[in-house]
PDB file of C-alpha atoms in Angstrom:
ATOM      1  CA  UNK A  20      -0.001  -0.006   0.004  1.00  0.00           C
ATOM      2  CA  UNK A  21       1.163   3.505  -0.737  1.00  0.00           C
ATOM      3  CA  UNK A  22      -0.029   6.969   0.177  1.00  0.00           C
ATOM      4  CA  UNK A  23      -3.010   7.383   2.458  1.00  0.00           C
ATOM      5  CA  UNK A  24      -5.636   4.614   2.723  1.00  0.00           C
ATOM      6  CA  UNK A  25      -9.036   4.741   4.366  1.00  0.00           C
ATOM      7  CA  UNK A  26     -11.473   1.998   5.317  1.00  0.00           C
ATOM      8  CA  UNK A  27     -14.261   1.438   4.861  1.00  0.00           C
ATOM      9  CA  UNK A  28     -14.910   3.316   1.628  1.00  0.00           C
ATOM     10  CA  UNK A  29     -18.658   3.332   2.251  1.00  0.00           C
ATOM     11  CA  UNK A  30     -20.586   3.089   5.491  1.00  0.00           C
ATOM     12  CA  UNK A  31     -24.278   3.142   6.251  1.00  0.00           C
ATOM     13  CA  UNK A  32     -25.256   3.305   9.885  1.00  0.00           C
ATOM     14  CA  UNK A  33     -28.257   3.950  12.037  1.00  0.00           C
ATOM     15  CA  UNK A  34     -28.392   6.732  14.556  1.00  0.00           C
ATOM     16  CA  UNK A  35     -27.846   4.361  17.458  1.00  0.00           C
ATOM     17  CA  UNK A  36     -24.896   2.484  15.982  1.00  0.00           C
ATOM     18  CA  UNK A  37     -21.239   2.722  16.918  1.00  0.00           C
ATOM     19  CA  UNK A  38     -18.696   2.487  14.153  1.00  0.00           C
ATOM     20  CA  UNK A  39     -15.092   3.542  13.442  1.00  0.00           C
ATOM     21  CA  UNK A  40     -13.352   4.940  10.440  1.00  0.00           C
ATOM     22  CA  UNK A  41      -9.715   3.997   9.897  1.00  0.00           C
ATOM     23  CA  UNK A  42      -6.948   5.882   8.184  1.00  0.00           C
ATOM     24  CA  UNK A  43      -3.369   4.729   7.534  1.00  0.00           C
ATOM     25  CA  UNK A  44      -0.541   6.672   5.969  1.00  0.00           C
ATOM     26  CA  UNK A  45       2.536   5.099   4.427  1.00  0.00           C
ATOM     27  CA  UNK A  46       4.414   8.354   3.758  1.00  0.00           C
ATOM     28  CA  UNK A  47       6.414   8.735   6.967  1.00  0.00           C
ATOM     29  CA  UNK A  48       4.490  11.877   7.916  1.00  0.00           C
ATOM     30  CA  UNK A  49       4.057  13.066  11.486  1.00  0.00           C
ATOM     31  CA  UNK A  50       0.764  14.911  11.294  1.00  0.00           C
ATOM     32  CA  UNK A  51      -2.701  13.543  10.432  1.00  0.00           C
ATOM     33  CA  UNK A  52      -6.037  15.214   9.897  1.00  0.00           C
ATOM     34  CA  UNK A  53      -9.758  14.473   9.664  1.00  0.00           C
ATOM     35  CA  UNK A  54     -11.932  16.572   7.342  1.00  0.00           C
ATOM     36  CA  UNK A  55     -15.648  16.536   6.664  1.00  0.00           C
ATOM     37  CA  UNK A  56     -16.837  17.248   3.134  1.00  0.00           C
ATOM     38  CA  UNK A  57     -20.521  18.067   2.718  1.00  0.00           C
ATOM     39  CA  UNK A  58     -22.245  19.054  -0.486  1.00  0.00           C
ATOM     40  CA  UNK A  59     -21.788  22.698  -1.473  1.00  0.00           C
ATOM     41  CA  UNK A  60     -19.714  23.515   1.603  1.00  0.00           C
ATOM     42  CA  UNK A  61     -15.958  23.993   1.967  1.00  0.00           C
ATOM     43  CA  UNK A  62     -14.007  21.161   3.458  1.00  0.00           C
ATOM     44  CA  UNK A  63     -14.210  21.443   7.225  1.00  0.00           C
ATOM     45  CA  UNK A  64     -11.169  20.618   9.285  1.00  0.00           C
ATOM     46  CA  UNK A  65     -12.267  18.504  12.244  1.00  0.00           C
ATOM     47  CA  UNK A  66      -9.140  17.303  14.058  1.00  0.00           C
ATOM     48  CA  UNK A  67      -5.364  17.594  13.720  1.00  0.00           C
ATOM     49  CA  UNK A  68      -2.842  15.287  15.329  1.00  0.00           C
ATOM     50  CA  UNK A  69       0.810  16.239  15.329  1.00  0.00           C
ATOM     51  CA  UNK A  70       3.311  13.729  16.693  1.00  0.00           C
ATOM     52  CA  UNK A  71       0.341  11.748  18.009  1.00  0.00           C
ATOM     53  CA  UNK A  72      -0.986  14.647  20.094  1.00  0.00           C
ATOM     54  CA  UNK A  73      -4.244  16.346  19.244  1.00  0.00           C
ATOM     55  CA  UNK A  74      -3.452  19.969  18.401  1.00  0.00           C
ATOM     56  CA  UNK A  75      -6.710  21.036  16.835  1.00  0.00           C
ATOM     57  CA  UNK A  76     -10.363  20.324  17.563  1.00  0.00           C
ATOM     58  CA  UNK A  77     -12.602  22.638  15.632  1.00  0.00           C
ATOM     59  CA  UNK A  78     -15.695  22.583  17.816  1.00  0.00           C
ATOM     60  CA  UNK A  79     -16.623  19.122  16.660  1.00  0.00           C
ATOM     61  CA  UNK A  80     -19.542  17.452  18.526  1.00  0.00           C
ATOM     62  CA  UNK A  81     -18.539  14.832  21.035  1.00  0.00           C
ATOM     63  CA  UNK A  82     -20.288  12.101  19.039  1.00  0.00           C
ATOM     64  CA  UNK A  83     -17.110  12.187  16.931  1.00  0.00           C
ATOM     65  CA  UNK A  84     -14.088  10.883  18.832  1.00  0.00           C
ATOM     66  CA  UNK A  85     -10.640  10.695  17.247  1.00  0.00           C
ATOM     67  CA  UNK A  86      -7.810   8.407  18.230  1.00  0.00           C
ATOM     68  CA  UNK A  87      -4.215   8.419  17.041  1.00  0.00           C
ATOM     69  CA  UNK A  88      -2.337   5.414  18.455  1.00  0.00           C
ATOM     70  CA  UNK A  89       0.828   6.095  16.422  1.00  0.00           C
ATOM     71  CA  UNK A  90       1.994   8.420  13.659  1.00  0.00           C
ATOM     72  CA  UNK A  91       0.755   6.077  10.916  1.00  0.00           C
ATOM     73  CA  UNK A  92      -2.784   5.415  12.094  1.00  0.00           C
ATOM     74  CA  UNK A  93      -5.781   7.596  12.783  1.00  0.00           C
ATOM     75  CA  UNK A  94      -9.285   6.566  13.771  1.00  0.00           C
ATOM     76  CA  UNK A  95     -12.560   8.360  13.974  1.00  0.00           C
ATOM     77  CA  UNK A  96     -15.013   6.729  16.356  1.00  0.00           C
ATOM     78  CA  UNK A  97     -18.646   7.460  15.660  1.00  0.00           C
ATOM     79  CA  UNK A  98     -21.638   7.060  17.976  1.00  0.00           C
ATOM     80  CA  UNK A  99     -25.235   8.295  18.031  1.00  0.00           C
ATOM     81  CA  UNK A 100     -24.765  10.251  14.845  1.00  0.00           C
ATOM     82  CA  UNK A 101     -27.406  12.427  13.221  1.00  0.00           C
ATOM     83  CA  UNK A 102     -28.570  12.372   9.584  1.00  0.00           C
ATOM     84  CA  UNK A 103     -26.795  15.733   9.000  1.00  0.00           C
ATOM     85  CA  UNK A 104     -23.519  13.958   9.743  1.00  0.00           C
ATOM     86  CA  UNK A 105     -23.839  12.162   6.416  1.00  0.00           C
ATOM     87  CA  UNK A 106     -20.865  13.290   4.348  1.00  0.00           C
ATOM     88  CA  UNK A 107     -17.513  12.260   2.874  1.00  0.00           C
ATOM     89  CA  UNK A 108     -14.895  11.976   5.626  1.00  0.00           C
ATOM     90  CA  UNK A 109     -11.389  12.558   4.379  1.00  0.00           C
ATOM     91  CA  UNK A 110      -8.156  11.758   6.118  1.00  0.00           C
ATOM     92  CA  UNK A 111      -4.903  13.539   5.291  1.00  0.00           C
ATOM     93  CA  UNK A 112      -1.297  13.518   6.427  1.00  0.00           C
ATOM     94  CA  UNK A 113       1.702  15.808   6.140  1.00  0.00           C
ATOM     95  CA  UNK A 114       5.054  16.705   7.616  1.00  0.00           C
ATOM     96  CA  UNK A 115       3.585  18.827  10.337  1.00  0.00           C
ATOM     97  CA  UNK A 116       6.385  20.672  12.040  1.00  0.00           C
ATOM     98  CA  UNK A 117       5.472  24.043  13.417  1.00  0.00           C
ATOM     99  CA  UNK A 118       5.261  26.718  10.735  1.00  0.00           C
ATOM    100  CA  UNK A 119       5.932  24.321   7.914  1.00  0.00           C
ATOM    101  CA  UNK A 120       2.739  24.878   5.867  1.00  0.00           C
ATOM    102  CA  UNK A 121       3.483  21.677   4.027  1.00  0.00           C
ATOM    103  CA  UNK A 122       1.058  20.187   1.563  1.00  0.00           C
ATOM    104  CA  UNK A 123      -1.308  17.571   2.853  1.00  0.00           C
ATOM    105  CA  UNK A 124      -1.865  14.246   1.163  1.00  0.00           C
ATOM    106  CA  UNK A 125      -5.379  12.876   1.203  1.00  0.00           C
ATOM    107  CA  UNK A 126      -6.974   9.471   1.277  1.00  0.00           C
ATOM    108  CA  UNK A 127      -9.943   8.522  -0.900  1.00  0.00           C
ATOM    109  CA  UNK A 128     -12.452   9.158   1.884  1.00  0.00           C
ATOM    110  CA  UNK A 129     -15.261   7.256   3.570  1.00  0.00           C
ATOM    111  CA  UNK A 130     -18.749   8.018   2.298  1.00  0.00           C
ATOM    112  CA  UNK A 131     -20.915   7.963   5.421  1.00  0.00           C
ATOM    113  CA  UNK A 132     -24.690   7.752   5.344  1.00  0.00           C
ATOM    114  CA  UNK A 133     -26.597   8.068   8.595  1.00  0.00           C
ATOM    115  CA  UNK A 134     -30.185   6.781   8.443  1.00  0.00           C
TER     116      UNK A 134
ATOM    117  CA  UNK B   7     -16.219  35.843   5.981  1.00  0.00           C
ATOM    118  CA  UNK B   8     -14.857  33.114   3.798  1.00  0.00           C
ATOM    119  CA  UNK B   9     -11.116  33.217   3.420  1.00  0.00           C
ATOM    120  CA  UNK B  10     -11.083  31.570  -0.004  1.00  0.00           C
ATOM    121  CA  UNK B  11     -13.650  32.274  -2.688  1.00  0.00           C
ATOM    122  CA  UNK B  12     -14.077  30.254  -5.831  1.00  0.00           C
ATOM    123  CA  UNK B  13     -16.895  32.065  -7.570  1.00  0.00           C
ATOM    124  CA  UNK B  14     -17.194  29.569 -10.428  1.00  0.00           C
ATOM    125  CA  UNK B  15     -19.293  26.661  -9.186  1.00  0.00           C
ATOM    126  CA  UNK B  16     -19.264  24.719 -12.427  1.00  0.00           C
ATOM    127  CA  UNK B  17     -17.484  25.142 -15.761  1.00  0.00           C
ATOM    128  CA  UNK B  18     -17.878  23.118 -18.936  1.00  0.00           C
ATOM    129  CA  UNK B  19     -15.442  23.283 -21.829  1.00  0.00           C
ATOM    130  CA  UNK B  20     -14.884  21.323 -24.967  1.00  0.00           C
ATOM    131  CA  UNK B  21     -11.762  19.259 -25.155  1.00  0.00           C
ATOM    132  CA  UNK B  22      -8.642  21.164 -26.233  1.00  0.00           C
ATOM    133  CA  UNK B  23     -10.015  24.471 -25.022  1.00  0.00           C
ATOM    134  CA  UNK B  24      -8.109  26.457 -22.413  1.00  0.00           C
ATOM    135  CA  UNK B  25      -9.854  27.117 -19.117  1.00  0.00           C
ATOM    136  CA  UNK B  26      -9.045  29.319 -16.112  1.00  0.00           C
ATOM    137  CA  UNK B  27     -10.275  28.609 -12.628  1.00  0.00           C
ATOM    138  CA  UNK B  28     -10.473  31.641 -10.359  1.00  0.00           C
ATOM    139  CA  UNK B  29      -9.426  31.861  -6.722  1.00  0.00           C
ATOM    140  CA  UNK B  30      -9.597  34.912  -4.523  1.00  0.00           C
ATOM    141  CA  UNK B  31      -8.340  34.827  -0.967  1.00  0.00           C
ATOM    142  CA  UNK B  32      -8.530  37.029   2.066  1.00  0.00           C
ATOM    143  CA  UNK B  33      -5.921  37.317   4.796  1.00  0.00           C
ATOM    144  CA  UNK B  34      -4.262  39.933   6.983  1.00  0.00           C
ATOM    145  CA  UNK B  35      -1.162  37.828   7.364  1.00  0.00           C
ATOM    146  CA  UNK B  36       1.987  38.760   5.514  1.00  0.00           C
ATOM    147  CA  UNK B  37       3.165  35.137   5.490  1.00  0.00           C
ATOM    148  CA  UNK B  38       0.755  32.696   3.979  1.00  0.00           C
ATOM    149  CA  UNK B  39       0.619  29.812   1.534  1.00  0.00           C
ATOM    150  CA  UNK B  40      -1.751  29.013  -1.284  1.00  0.00           C
ATOM    151  CA  UNK B  41      -2.600  25.595  -2.647  1.00  0.00           C
ATOM    152  CA  UNK B  42      -4.536  23.967  -5.452  1.00  0.00           C
ATOM    153  CA  UNK B  43      -5.961  20.453  -5.183  1.00  0.00           C
ATOM    154  CA  UNK B  44      -7.797  18.289  -7.712  1.00  0.00           C
ATOM    155  CA  UNK B  45     -10.585  15.922  -6.604  1.00  0.00           C
ATOM    156  CA  UNK B  46     -11.418  13.370  -9.319  1.00  0.00           C
ATOM    157  CA  UNK B  47     -14.539  11.187  -9.036  1.00  0.00           C
ATOM    158  CA  UNK B  48     -12.571   8.639  -7.001  1.00  0.00           C
ATOM    159  CA  UNK B  49     -12.669  11.078  -4.071  1.00  0.00           C
ATOM    160  CA  UNK B  50      -9.132  11.702  -2.881  1.00  0.00           C
ATOM    161  CA  UNK B  51      -7.756  15.210  -3.168  1.00  0.00           C
ATOM    162  CA  UNK B  52      -4.616  15.324  -5.259  1.00  0.00           C
ATOM    163  CA  UNK B  53      -2.082  18.044  -4.432  1.00  0.00           C
ATOM    164  CA  UNK B  54      -1.144  20.201  -7.422  1.00  0.00           C
ATOM    165  CA  UNK B  55       0.827  23.179  -6.174  1.00  0.00           C
ATOM    166  CA  UNK B  56       1.923  25.219  -3.138  1.00  0.00           C
ATOM    167  CA  UNK B  57       3.074  28.838  -3.317  1.00  0.00           C
ATOM    168  CA  UNK B  58       4.209  31.129  -0.526  1.00  0.00           C
ATOM    169  CA  UNK B  59       3.243  34.779  -0.247  1.00  0.00           C
ATOM    170  CA  UNK B  60       6.756  35.980  -1.008  1.00  0.00           C
ATOM    171  CA  UNK B  61       6.991  34.241  -4.363  1.00  0.00           C
ATOM    172  CA  UNK B  62       4.832  35.945  -6.971  1.00  0.00           C
ATOM    173  CA  UNK B  63       6.534  34.276  -9.896  1.00  0.00           C
ATOM    174  CA  UNK B  64       4.019  32.473 -12.115  1.00  0.00           C
ATOM    175  CA  UNK B  65       4.531  28.769 -12.470  1.00  0.00           C
ATOM    176  CA  UNK B  66       4.019  26.387 -15.345  1.00  0.00           C
ATOM    177  CA  UNK B  67       3.910  22.626 -15.117  1.00  0.00           C
ATOM    178  CA  UNK B  68       3.048  20.979 -18.390  1.00  0.00           C
ATOM    179  CA  UNK B  69      -0.470  22.036 -19.360  1.00  0.00           C
ATOM    180  CA  UNK B  70      -1.010  23.662 -15.952  1.00  0.00           C
ATOM    181  CA  UNK B  71      -0.089  27.203 -15.050  1.00  0.00           C
ATOM    182  CA  UNK B  72      -0.757  29.410 -12.049  1.00  0.00           C
ATOM    183  CA  UNK B  73      -1.009  33.204 -11.889  1.00  0.00           C
ATOM    184  CA  UNK B  74      -0.416  34.637  -8.397  1.00  0.00           C
ATOM    185  CA  UNK B  75      -1.311  38.300  -8.051  1.00  0.00           C
ATOM    186  CA  UNK B  76      -0.993  39.760  -4.552  1.00  0.00           C
ATOM    187  CA  UNK B  77      -2.400  43.089  -5.715  1.00  0.00           C
ATOM    188  CA  UNK B  78      -5.761  41.453  -6.396  1.00  0.00           C
ATOM    189  CA  UNK B  79      -5.422  38.625  -3.839  1.00  0.00           C
ATOM    190  CA  UNK B  80      -5.868  36.055  -6.560  1.00  0.00           C
ATOM    191  CA  UNK B  81      -4.259  32.776  -7.382  1.00  0.00           C
ATOM    192  CA  UNK B  82      -5.790  31.596 -10.635  1.00  0.00           C
ATOM    193  CA  UNK B  83      -5.236  28.231 -12.301  1.00  0.00           C
ATOM    194  CA  UNK B  84      -5.214  27.708 -16.054  1.00  0.00           C
ATOM    195  CA  UNK B  85      -5.370  24.415 -17.906  1.00  0.00           C
ATOM    196  CA  UNK B  86      -4.204  24.627 -21.479  1.00  0.00           C
ATOM    197  CA  UNK B  87      -5.590  22.286 -24.138  1.00  0.00           C
ATOM    198  CA  UNK B  88      -7.957  20.599 -21.677  1.00  0.00           C
ATOM    199  CA  UNK B  89      -8.497  16.865 -21.762  1.00  0.00           C
ATOM    200  CA  UNK B  90     -11.321  14.670 -20.547  1.00  0.00           C
ATOM    201  CA  UNK B  91      -9.103  13.411 -17.699  1.00  0.00           C
ATOM    202  CA  UNK B  92      -9.035  16.962 -16.356  1.00  0.00           C
ATOM    203  CA  UNK B  93     -12.699  16.630 -15.386  1.00  0.00           C
ATOM    204  CA  UNK B  94     -12.780  16.954 -11.600  1.00  0.00           C
ATOM    205  CA  UNK B  95     -13.531  19.357  -8.793  1.00  0.00           C
ATOM    206  CA  UNK B  96     -10.676  21.778  -8.159  1.00  0.00           C
ATOM    207  CA  UNK B  97     -10.093  23.374  -4.768  1.00  0.00           C
ATOM    208  CA  UNK B  98      -8.036  26.387  -3.861  1.00  0.00           C
ATOM    209  CA  UNK B  99      -6.828  26.576  -0.254  1.00  0.00           C
ATOM    210  CA  UNK B 100      -5.008  28.980   2.069  1.00  0.00           C
ATOM    211  CA  UNK B 101      -2.900  28.500   5.204  1.00  0.00           C
ATOM    212  CA  UNK B 102      -1.804  31.439   7.319  1.00  0.00           C
ATOM    213  CA  UNK B 103       0.841  31.861   9.967  1.00  0.00           C
ATOM    214  CA  UNK B 104      -1.603  33.405  12.436  1.00  0.00           C
ATOM    215  CA  UNK B 105      -4.055  30.504  12.350  1.00  0.00           C
ATOM    216  CA  UNK B 106      -1.401  27.819  12.261  1.00  0.00           C
ATOM    217  CA  UNK B 107       0.413  25.914   9.561  1.00  0.00           C
ATOM    218  CA  UNK B 108      -1.895  22.923   9.928  1.00  0.00           C
ATOM    219  CA  UNK B 109      -5.097  24.862   9.194  1.00  0.00           C
ATOM    220  CA  UNK B 110      -6.022  24.755   5.555  1.00  0.00           C
ATOM    221  CA  UNK B 111      -8.969  26.939   4.544  1.00  0.00           C
ATOM    222  CA  UNK B 112     -10.587  25.588   1.425  1.00  0.00           C
ATOM    223  CA  UNK B 113     -12.831  27.235  -1.099  1.00  0.00           C
ATOM    224  CA  UNK B 114     -16.071  25.538  -2.143  1.00  0.00           C
ATOM    225  CA  UNK B 115     -14.475  24.181  -5.295  1.00  0.00           C
ATOM    226  CA  UNK B 116     -15.059  24.493  -9.035  1.00  0.00           C
ATOM    227  CA  UNK B 117     -16.447  21.485 -10.899  1.00  0.00           C
ATOM    228  CA  UNK B 118     -14.785  21.288 -14.308  1.00  0.00           C
ATOM    229  CA  UNK B 119     -16.312  19.122 -17.014  1.00  0.00           C
ATOM    230  CA  UNK B 120     -14.359  18.604 -20.197  1.00  0.00           C
ATOM    231  CA  UNK B 121     -16.594  17.446 -23.009  1.00  0.00           C
ATOM    232  CA  UNK B 122     -15.009  15.186 -25.644  1.00  0.00           C
TER     233      UNK B 122
END
């Protein structure tokens, strides 16, 4: 595997379910990100992890819970979601040293549908 | 206020035509970076270019070229002799020193359709 991979690619869940999205990067980066992409809206940055520490949490509801066990893996745990949470969830990684402004590399995304 | 504006929601061109995608940004920072990404139907965003605010030199990469104009806060992207494979959604993005290097502010994207 190369680049940034995400599983599953598609997920349908009920509002009472608990599920997790997985992201893995094979680029040797030290920063990882979760974004939400909804129709007709800009990509929304949800969480940033740098060197496995969460450095950004953009007022995301607590029903989304990120986990970064090491610099190559990032999870997004989902529970009691709402239909408006249906979106494409994108993971990205980069060399994330302070002030670097490096480009981020994205995975293919997980298309989430909440019924 | 949105930091990155891509006023063109959708553009259609016939193959081999040139097309320019507009991007206007807003920042009070003197140090910032601008990016373009391509999102094909498969979903992943593909990085195309990064420019810093101190480098206004235009850049050309094959059929792609970028025009950075600080005076008008614009960073436009031109595809020359478009091809069907160029069909995608294109995003312009900005990162500023004051809001952190990890924060990328994206525009709403421009959907380009190249008709054979």
